[in-house]
Coordinates of C-alpha atoms and ligand atoms in Angstrom, one line a residue:
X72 CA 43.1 51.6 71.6
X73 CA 43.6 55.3 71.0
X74 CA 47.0 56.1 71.8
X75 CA 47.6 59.8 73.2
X76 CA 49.7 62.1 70.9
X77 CA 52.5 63.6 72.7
X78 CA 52.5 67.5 72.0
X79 CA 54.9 69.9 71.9
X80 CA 53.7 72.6 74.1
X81 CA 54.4 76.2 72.9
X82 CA 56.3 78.5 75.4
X83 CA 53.0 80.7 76.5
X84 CA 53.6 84.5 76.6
X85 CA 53.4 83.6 80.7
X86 CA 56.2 81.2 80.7
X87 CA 58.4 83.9 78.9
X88 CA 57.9 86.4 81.0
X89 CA 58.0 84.5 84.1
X90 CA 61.9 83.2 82.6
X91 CA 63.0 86.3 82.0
X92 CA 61.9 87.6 85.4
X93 CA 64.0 84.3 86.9
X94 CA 67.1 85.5 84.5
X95 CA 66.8 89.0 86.2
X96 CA 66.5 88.2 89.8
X97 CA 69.6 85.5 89.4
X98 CA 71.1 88.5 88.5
X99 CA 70.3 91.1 90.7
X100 CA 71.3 88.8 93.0
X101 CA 74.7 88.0 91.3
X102 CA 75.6 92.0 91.4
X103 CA 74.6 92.0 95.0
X104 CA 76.6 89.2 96.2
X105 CA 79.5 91.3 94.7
X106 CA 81.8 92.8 97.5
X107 CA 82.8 95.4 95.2
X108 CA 80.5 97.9 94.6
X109 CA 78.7 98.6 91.3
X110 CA 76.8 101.2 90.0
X111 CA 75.5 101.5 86.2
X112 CA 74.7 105.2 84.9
X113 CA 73.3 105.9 81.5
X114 CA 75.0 108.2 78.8
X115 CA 74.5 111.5 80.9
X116 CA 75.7 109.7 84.1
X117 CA 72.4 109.3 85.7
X118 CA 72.4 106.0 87.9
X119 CA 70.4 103.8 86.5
X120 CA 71.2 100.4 88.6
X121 CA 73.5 100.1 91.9
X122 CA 73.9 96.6 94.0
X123 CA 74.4 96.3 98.3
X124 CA 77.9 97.0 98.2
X125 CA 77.9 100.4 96.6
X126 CA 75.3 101.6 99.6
X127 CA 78.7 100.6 101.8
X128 CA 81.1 102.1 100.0
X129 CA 79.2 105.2 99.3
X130 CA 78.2 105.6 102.9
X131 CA 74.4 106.2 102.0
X132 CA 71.5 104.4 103.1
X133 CA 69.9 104.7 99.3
X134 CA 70.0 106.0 96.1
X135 CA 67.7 107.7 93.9
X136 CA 67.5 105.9 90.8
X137 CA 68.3 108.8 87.7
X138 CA 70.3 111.1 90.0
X139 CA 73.3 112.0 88.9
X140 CA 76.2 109.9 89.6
X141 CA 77.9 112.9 91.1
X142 CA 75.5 113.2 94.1
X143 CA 76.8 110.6 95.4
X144 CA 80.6 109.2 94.6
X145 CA 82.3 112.8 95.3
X146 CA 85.7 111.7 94.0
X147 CA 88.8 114.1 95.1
X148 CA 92.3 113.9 94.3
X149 CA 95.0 112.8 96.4
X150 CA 95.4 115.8 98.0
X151 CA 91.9 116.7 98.4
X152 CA 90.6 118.3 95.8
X153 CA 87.4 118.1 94.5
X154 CA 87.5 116.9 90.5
X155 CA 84.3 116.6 88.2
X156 CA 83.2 112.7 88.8
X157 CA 80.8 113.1 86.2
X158 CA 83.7 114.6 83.5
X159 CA 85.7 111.4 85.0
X160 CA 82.7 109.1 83.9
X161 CA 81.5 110.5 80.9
X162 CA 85.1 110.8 79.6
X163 CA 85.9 107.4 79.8
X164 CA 86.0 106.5 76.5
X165 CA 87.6 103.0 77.2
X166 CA 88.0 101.4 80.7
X167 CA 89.7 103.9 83.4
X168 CA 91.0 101.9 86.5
X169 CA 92.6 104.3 88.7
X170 CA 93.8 103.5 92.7
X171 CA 94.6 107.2 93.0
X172 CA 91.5 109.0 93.7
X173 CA 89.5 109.2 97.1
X174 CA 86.1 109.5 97.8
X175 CA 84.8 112.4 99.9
X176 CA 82.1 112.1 102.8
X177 CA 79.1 113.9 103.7
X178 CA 81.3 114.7 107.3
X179 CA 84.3 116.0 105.3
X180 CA 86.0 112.5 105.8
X181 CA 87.6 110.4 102.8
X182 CA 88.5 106.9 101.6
X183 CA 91.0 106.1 98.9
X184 CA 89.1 104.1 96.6
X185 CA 90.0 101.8 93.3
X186 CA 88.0 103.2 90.9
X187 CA 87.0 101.4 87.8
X188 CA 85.1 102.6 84.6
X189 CA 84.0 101.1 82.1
X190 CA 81.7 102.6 78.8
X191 CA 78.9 99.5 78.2
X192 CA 76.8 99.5 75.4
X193 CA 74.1 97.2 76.3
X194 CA 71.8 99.9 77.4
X195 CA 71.0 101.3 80.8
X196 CA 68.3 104.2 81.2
X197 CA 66.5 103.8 77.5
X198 CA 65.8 100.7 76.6
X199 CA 69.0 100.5 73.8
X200 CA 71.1 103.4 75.5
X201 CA 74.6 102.8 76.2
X202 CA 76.0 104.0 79.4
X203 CA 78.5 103.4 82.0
X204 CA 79.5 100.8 84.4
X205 CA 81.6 102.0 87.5
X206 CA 83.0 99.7 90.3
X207 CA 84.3 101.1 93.8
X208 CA 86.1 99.7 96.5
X209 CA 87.5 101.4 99.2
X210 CA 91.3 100.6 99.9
X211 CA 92.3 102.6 102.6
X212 CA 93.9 100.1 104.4
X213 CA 95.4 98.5 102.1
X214 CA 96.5 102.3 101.0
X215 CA 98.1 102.4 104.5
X216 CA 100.0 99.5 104.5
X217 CA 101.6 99.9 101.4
X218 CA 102.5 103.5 102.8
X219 CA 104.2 102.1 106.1
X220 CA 105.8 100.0 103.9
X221 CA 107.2 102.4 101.5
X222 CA 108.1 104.5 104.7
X223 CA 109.7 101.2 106.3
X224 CA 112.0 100.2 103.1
X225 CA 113.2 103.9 102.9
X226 CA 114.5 104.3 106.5
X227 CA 115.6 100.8 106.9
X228 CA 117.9 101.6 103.2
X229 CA 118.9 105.3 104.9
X230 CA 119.6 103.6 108.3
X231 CA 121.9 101.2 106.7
X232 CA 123.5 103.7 104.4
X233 CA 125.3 105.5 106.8
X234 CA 126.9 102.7 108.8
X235 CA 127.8 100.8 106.0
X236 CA 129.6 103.6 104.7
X237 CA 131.6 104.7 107.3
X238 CA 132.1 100.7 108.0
X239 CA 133.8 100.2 104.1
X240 CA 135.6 103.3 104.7
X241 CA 137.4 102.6 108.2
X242 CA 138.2 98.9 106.9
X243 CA 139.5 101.1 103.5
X244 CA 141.7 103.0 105.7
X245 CA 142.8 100.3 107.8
X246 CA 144.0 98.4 105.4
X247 CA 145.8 101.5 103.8
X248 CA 147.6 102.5 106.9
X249 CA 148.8 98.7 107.2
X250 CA 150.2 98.6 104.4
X251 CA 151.9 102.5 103.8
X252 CA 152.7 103.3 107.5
X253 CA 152.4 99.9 109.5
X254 CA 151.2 102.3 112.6
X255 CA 149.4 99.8 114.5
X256 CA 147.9 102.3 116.5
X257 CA 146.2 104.2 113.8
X258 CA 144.9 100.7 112.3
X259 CA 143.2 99.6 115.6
X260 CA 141.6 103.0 115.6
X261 CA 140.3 102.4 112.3
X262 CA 139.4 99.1 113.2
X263 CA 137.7 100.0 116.5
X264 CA 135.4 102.3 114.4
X265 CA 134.6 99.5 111.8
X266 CA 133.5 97.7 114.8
X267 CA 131.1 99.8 116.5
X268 CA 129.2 100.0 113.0
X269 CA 129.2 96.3 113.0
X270 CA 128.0 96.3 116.5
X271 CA 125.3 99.0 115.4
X272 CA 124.2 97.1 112.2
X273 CA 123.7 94.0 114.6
X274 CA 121.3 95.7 117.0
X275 CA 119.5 97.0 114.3
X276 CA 118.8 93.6 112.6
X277 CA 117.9 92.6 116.1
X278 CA 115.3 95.0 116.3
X279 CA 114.1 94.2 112.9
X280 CA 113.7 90.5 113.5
X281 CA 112.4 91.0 116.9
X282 CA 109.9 93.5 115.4
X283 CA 108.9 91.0 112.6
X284 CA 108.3 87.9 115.5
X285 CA 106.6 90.6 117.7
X286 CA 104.0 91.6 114.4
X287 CA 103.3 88.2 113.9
X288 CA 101.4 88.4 117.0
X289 CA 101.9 85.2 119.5
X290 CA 103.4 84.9 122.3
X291 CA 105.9 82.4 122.8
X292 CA 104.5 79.2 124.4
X293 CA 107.5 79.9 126.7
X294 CA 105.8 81.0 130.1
X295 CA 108.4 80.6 132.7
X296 CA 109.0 81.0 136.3
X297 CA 111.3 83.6 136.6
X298 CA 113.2 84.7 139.5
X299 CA 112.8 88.8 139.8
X300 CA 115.4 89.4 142.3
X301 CA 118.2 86.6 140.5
X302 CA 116.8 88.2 137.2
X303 CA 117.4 92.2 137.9
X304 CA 120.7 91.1 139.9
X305 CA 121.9 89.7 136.7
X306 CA 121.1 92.2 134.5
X307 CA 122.8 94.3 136.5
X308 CA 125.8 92.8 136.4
X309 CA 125.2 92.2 132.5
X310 CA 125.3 96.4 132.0
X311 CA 127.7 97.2 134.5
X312 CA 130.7 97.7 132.0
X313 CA 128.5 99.8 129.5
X314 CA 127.9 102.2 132.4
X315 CA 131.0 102.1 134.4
X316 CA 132.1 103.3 130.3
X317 CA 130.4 106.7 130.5
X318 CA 131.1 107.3 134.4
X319 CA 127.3 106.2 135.3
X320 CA 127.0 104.1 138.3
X321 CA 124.2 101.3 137.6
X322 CA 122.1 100.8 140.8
X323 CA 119.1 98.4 141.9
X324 CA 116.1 98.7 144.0
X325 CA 114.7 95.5 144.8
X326 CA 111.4 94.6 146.8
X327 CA 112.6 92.0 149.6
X328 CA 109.0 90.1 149.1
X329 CA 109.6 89.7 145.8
X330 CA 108.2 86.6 144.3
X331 CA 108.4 84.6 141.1
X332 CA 107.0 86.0 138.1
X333 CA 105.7 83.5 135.8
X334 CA 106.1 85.2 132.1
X335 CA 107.6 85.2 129.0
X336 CA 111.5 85.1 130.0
X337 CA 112.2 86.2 126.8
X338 CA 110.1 89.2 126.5
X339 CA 110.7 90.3 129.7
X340 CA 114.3 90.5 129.2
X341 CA 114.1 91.9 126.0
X342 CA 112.2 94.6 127.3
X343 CA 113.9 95.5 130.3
X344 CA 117.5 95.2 128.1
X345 CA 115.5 97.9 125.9
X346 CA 115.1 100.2 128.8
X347 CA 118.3 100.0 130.7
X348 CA 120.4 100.1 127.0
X349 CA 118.3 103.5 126.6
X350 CA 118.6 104.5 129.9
X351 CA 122.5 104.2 129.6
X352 CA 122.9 105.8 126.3
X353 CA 120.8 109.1 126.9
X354 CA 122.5 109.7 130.3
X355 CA 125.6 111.8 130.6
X356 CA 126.1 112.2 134.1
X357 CA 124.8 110.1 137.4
X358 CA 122.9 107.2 138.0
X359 CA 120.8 104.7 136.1
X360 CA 118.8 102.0 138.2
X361 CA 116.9 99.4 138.1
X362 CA 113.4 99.0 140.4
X363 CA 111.9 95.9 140.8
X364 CA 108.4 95.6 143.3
X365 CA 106.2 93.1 143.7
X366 CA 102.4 93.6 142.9
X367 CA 99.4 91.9 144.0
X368 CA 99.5 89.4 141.1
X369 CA 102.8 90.2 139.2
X370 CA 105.7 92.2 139.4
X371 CA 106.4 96.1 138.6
X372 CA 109.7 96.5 137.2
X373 CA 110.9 100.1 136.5
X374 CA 114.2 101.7 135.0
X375 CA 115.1 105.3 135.9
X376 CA 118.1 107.3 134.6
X377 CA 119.2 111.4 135.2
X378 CA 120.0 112.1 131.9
X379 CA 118.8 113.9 129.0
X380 CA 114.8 113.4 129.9
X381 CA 112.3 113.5 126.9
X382 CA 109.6 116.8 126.1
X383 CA 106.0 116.0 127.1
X384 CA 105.1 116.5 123.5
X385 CA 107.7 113.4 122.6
X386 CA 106.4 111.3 125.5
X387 CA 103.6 110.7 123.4
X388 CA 105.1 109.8 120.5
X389 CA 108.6 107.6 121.9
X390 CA 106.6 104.3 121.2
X391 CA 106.4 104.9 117.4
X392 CA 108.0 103.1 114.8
X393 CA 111.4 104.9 113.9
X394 CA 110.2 107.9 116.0
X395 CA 113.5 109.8 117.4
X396 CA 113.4 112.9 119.4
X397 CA 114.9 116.1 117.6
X398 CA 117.2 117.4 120.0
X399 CA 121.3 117.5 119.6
X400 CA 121.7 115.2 122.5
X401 CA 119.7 112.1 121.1
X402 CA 121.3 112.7 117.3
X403 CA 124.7 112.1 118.6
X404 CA 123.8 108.6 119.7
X405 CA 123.6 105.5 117.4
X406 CA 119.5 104.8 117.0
X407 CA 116.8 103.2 114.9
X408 CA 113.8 104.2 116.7
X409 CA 112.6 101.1 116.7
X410 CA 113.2 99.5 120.3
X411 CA 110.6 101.3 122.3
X412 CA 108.0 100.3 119.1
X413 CA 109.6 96.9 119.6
X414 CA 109.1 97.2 123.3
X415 CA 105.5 98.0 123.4
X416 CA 104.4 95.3 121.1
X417 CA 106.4 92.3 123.2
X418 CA 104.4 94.4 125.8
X419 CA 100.9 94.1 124.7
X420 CA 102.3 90.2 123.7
X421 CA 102.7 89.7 127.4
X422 CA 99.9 91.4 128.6
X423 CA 101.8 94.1 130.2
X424 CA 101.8 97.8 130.8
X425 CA 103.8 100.9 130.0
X426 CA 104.0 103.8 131.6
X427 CA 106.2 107.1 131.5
X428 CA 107.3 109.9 133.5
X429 CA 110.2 112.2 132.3
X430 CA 111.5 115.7 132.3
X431 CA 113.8 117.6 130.0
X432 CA 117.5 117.9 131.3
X433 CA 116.4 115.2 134.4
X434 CA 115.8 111.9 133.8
X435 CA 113.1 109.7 133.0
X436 CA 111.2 106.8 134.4
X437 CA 109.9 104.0 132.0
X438 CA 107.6 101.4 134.2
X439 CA 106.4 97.9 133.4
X440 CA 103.5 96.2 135.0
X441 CA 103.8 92.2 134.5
X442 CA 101.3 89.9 135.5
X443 CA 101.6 86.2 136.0
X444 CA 100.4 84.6 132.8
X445 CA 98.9 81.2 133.8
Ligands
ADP175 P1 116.6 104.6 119.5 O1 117.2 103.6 118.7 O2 116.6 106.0 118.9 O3 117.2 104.7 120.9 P2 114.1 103.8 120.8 O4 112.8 103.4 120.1 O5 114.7 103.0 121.8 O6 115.1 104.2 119.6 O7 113.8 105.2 121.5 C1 113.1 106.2 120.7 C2 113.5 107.6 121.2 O8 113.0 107.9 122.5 C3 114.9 107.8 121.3 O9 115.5 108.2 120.0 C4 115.0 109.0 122.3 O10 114.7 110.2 121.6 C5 113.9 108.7 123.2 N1 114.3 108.0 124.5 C6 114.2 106.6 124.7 N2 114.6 106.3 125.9 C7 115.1 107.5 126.5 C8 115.7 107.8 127.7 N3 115.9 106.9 128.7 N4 116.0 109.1 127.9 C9 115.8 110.1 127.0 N5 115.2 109.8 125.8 C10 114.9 108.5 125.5

């Protein structure tokens, strides 16, 4: 019986060609899966290769294989500035990673982008050239947010500065004037000014933490039925004393069909303490009060004051984070800026809307539509 011989079969010249066209599509689409984008040039910075990503991050539908890199990534300074991309690429003589330059669009606009170079010397262009392989990304949010908070840390550390200061200096003096004069008068007056630091540094860690629950986005399973008319009767007699304090008298306006609001208790109050506090603090002279009506499926409240008013150019910007008017009047009250930015996020929690009516040297009018949250 002839038994068959069992051959090894040469690669053919086909099978070789046909690998090595598998071992390039595997990866072309390796670079293309890439969420980064990558673009290889050769030695005079012409682009040679590019994947999906780079399209994106360059804004451009295509690119011209062996145009130069510069046509398309238009890298600028912080500022603005235009800079040589191709100098930048062609000068790299070992890998560059920068996340200080920004790319500039077609339409003027920019990104800031991480930017990484690298010289490669496996050959793009000419078969055996070495080039250059460049990745992008643009990271202008992530720009931003470091930014805000930079910003953040430096106000916060500024904000408590000040308080803490004059805090460890009343307490100094206190303790001085007990001891050297025993003039208990003068040490309740240093005391009394220790404590309205303390009392400021606790509203503003308030704020902070109610900011950080707000920013974390849910509301509190916590929907309640809340009685408007008990609710803006006890917040009035909750800020009587602070106004009776400045000579203010603290009035309210109550709908008689007012109903039960089904909310978030806690949001409510906390905004509506946001707005009478405010309303109490930039009023010299007259009336602050509160307004409660009921709507066709929730409940307006509203607090009005006749005090300092705010600009129509502020209006805009009183809901900002740390925002605080430039006038004389608002600089000589305690303030973070943060309780209206804390304000309208518990307000977008709760579905509710703001609205704002004011006038320099009269009064303003904060309003705040509720509705019933099933
Ligand atoms: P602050 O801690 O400074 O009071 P807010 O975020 O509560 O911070 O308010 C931001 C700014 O809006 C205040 O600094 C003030 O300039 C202005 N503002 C808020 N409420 C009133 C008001 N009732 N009357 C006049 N100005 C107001």
């Amino acid at each position: 019986m002839a038994t068959a011989k069992t051959k090894k079969i040469p690669k053919t010249t086909k099978q070789t060609a046909s690998d090595a066209q598998l071992e390039h599509q595997r990866l072309e689409s390796l670079i293309n899966s890439m969420s980064d984008g990558v673009i290889a040039t050769d030695l005079q910075g012409c682009i040679a290769l590019y994947n999906a990503a780079a399209l994106d991050v360059l804004d451009v539908n295509a690119i011209k294989k062996g145009d130069p890199v510069e046509s398309v990534l238009k890298l600028t300074n912080e500022a603005g500035d235009p800079l040589d991309t191709r100098g930048i690429v062609l000068g790299s003589k070992t890998q560059l990673i920068s996340r200080d330059y920004k790319i500039k669009y077609t339409d003027g606009s920019t990104a800031a982008l991480y930017l990484s170079v690298s010289p490669v010397h496996l050959g793009y262009g000419k078969k055996g050239d070495s080039g250059f392989v460049i990745i992008i990304r643009d990271i202008t949010r992530e720009k931003s947010l470091e930014e805000e908070r930079d910003e953040f840390i430096s106000v916060i550390s500024h904000e408590l500065r000040t308080p803490v200061a004059i805090t460890e200096g009343a307490v100094g003096n206190a303790l001085f004037l007990a001891d050297k004069t025993g003039d208990i008068e003068k040490v309740k007056e240093a005391l009394e000014n220790a404590h309205k630091q303390a009392v400021y540094l606790e509203d503003m860690i308030n704020d902070l933490s109610t900011l950080s629950r707000a920013e974390r986005g849910v509301l509190e399973e916590n929907i309640e039925d809340i009685n408007a008319h008990e609710f803006v009767e006890s917040l009035v007699s909750l800020y009587a004393p602070d106004a009776e304090k400045k000579g203010l008298s603290l009035k309210s306006d109550i709908d008689p069909t007012l109903e039960i609001l089904h909310s978030s208790k806690l949001y409510v109050q906390e905004i509506m303490q946001n707005f009478i506090t405010n309303a109490i603090k930039y009023t010299e002279s007259g009336s602050v009060t509160i307004h409660a009506k009921q709507m066709k499926d929730g409940v307006q409240f509203a607090v009005s004051d006749t005090g300092i008013g705010i600009s129509k150019g502020d209006q805009a910007r009183v809901f900002d984070k740390f925002f605080r008017a430039e006038n004389f009047q608002t600089r000589q009250q305690n303030g973070t800026g943060l309780g209206l930015h804390v304000t309208r996020k518990l307000a977008q929690l709760a579905h509710a809307e703001i609205s704002l009516e004011s006038e320099l040297g009269k009064g303003s009018l904060f309003t705040i539509y509720f509705p019933n949250l099933k």
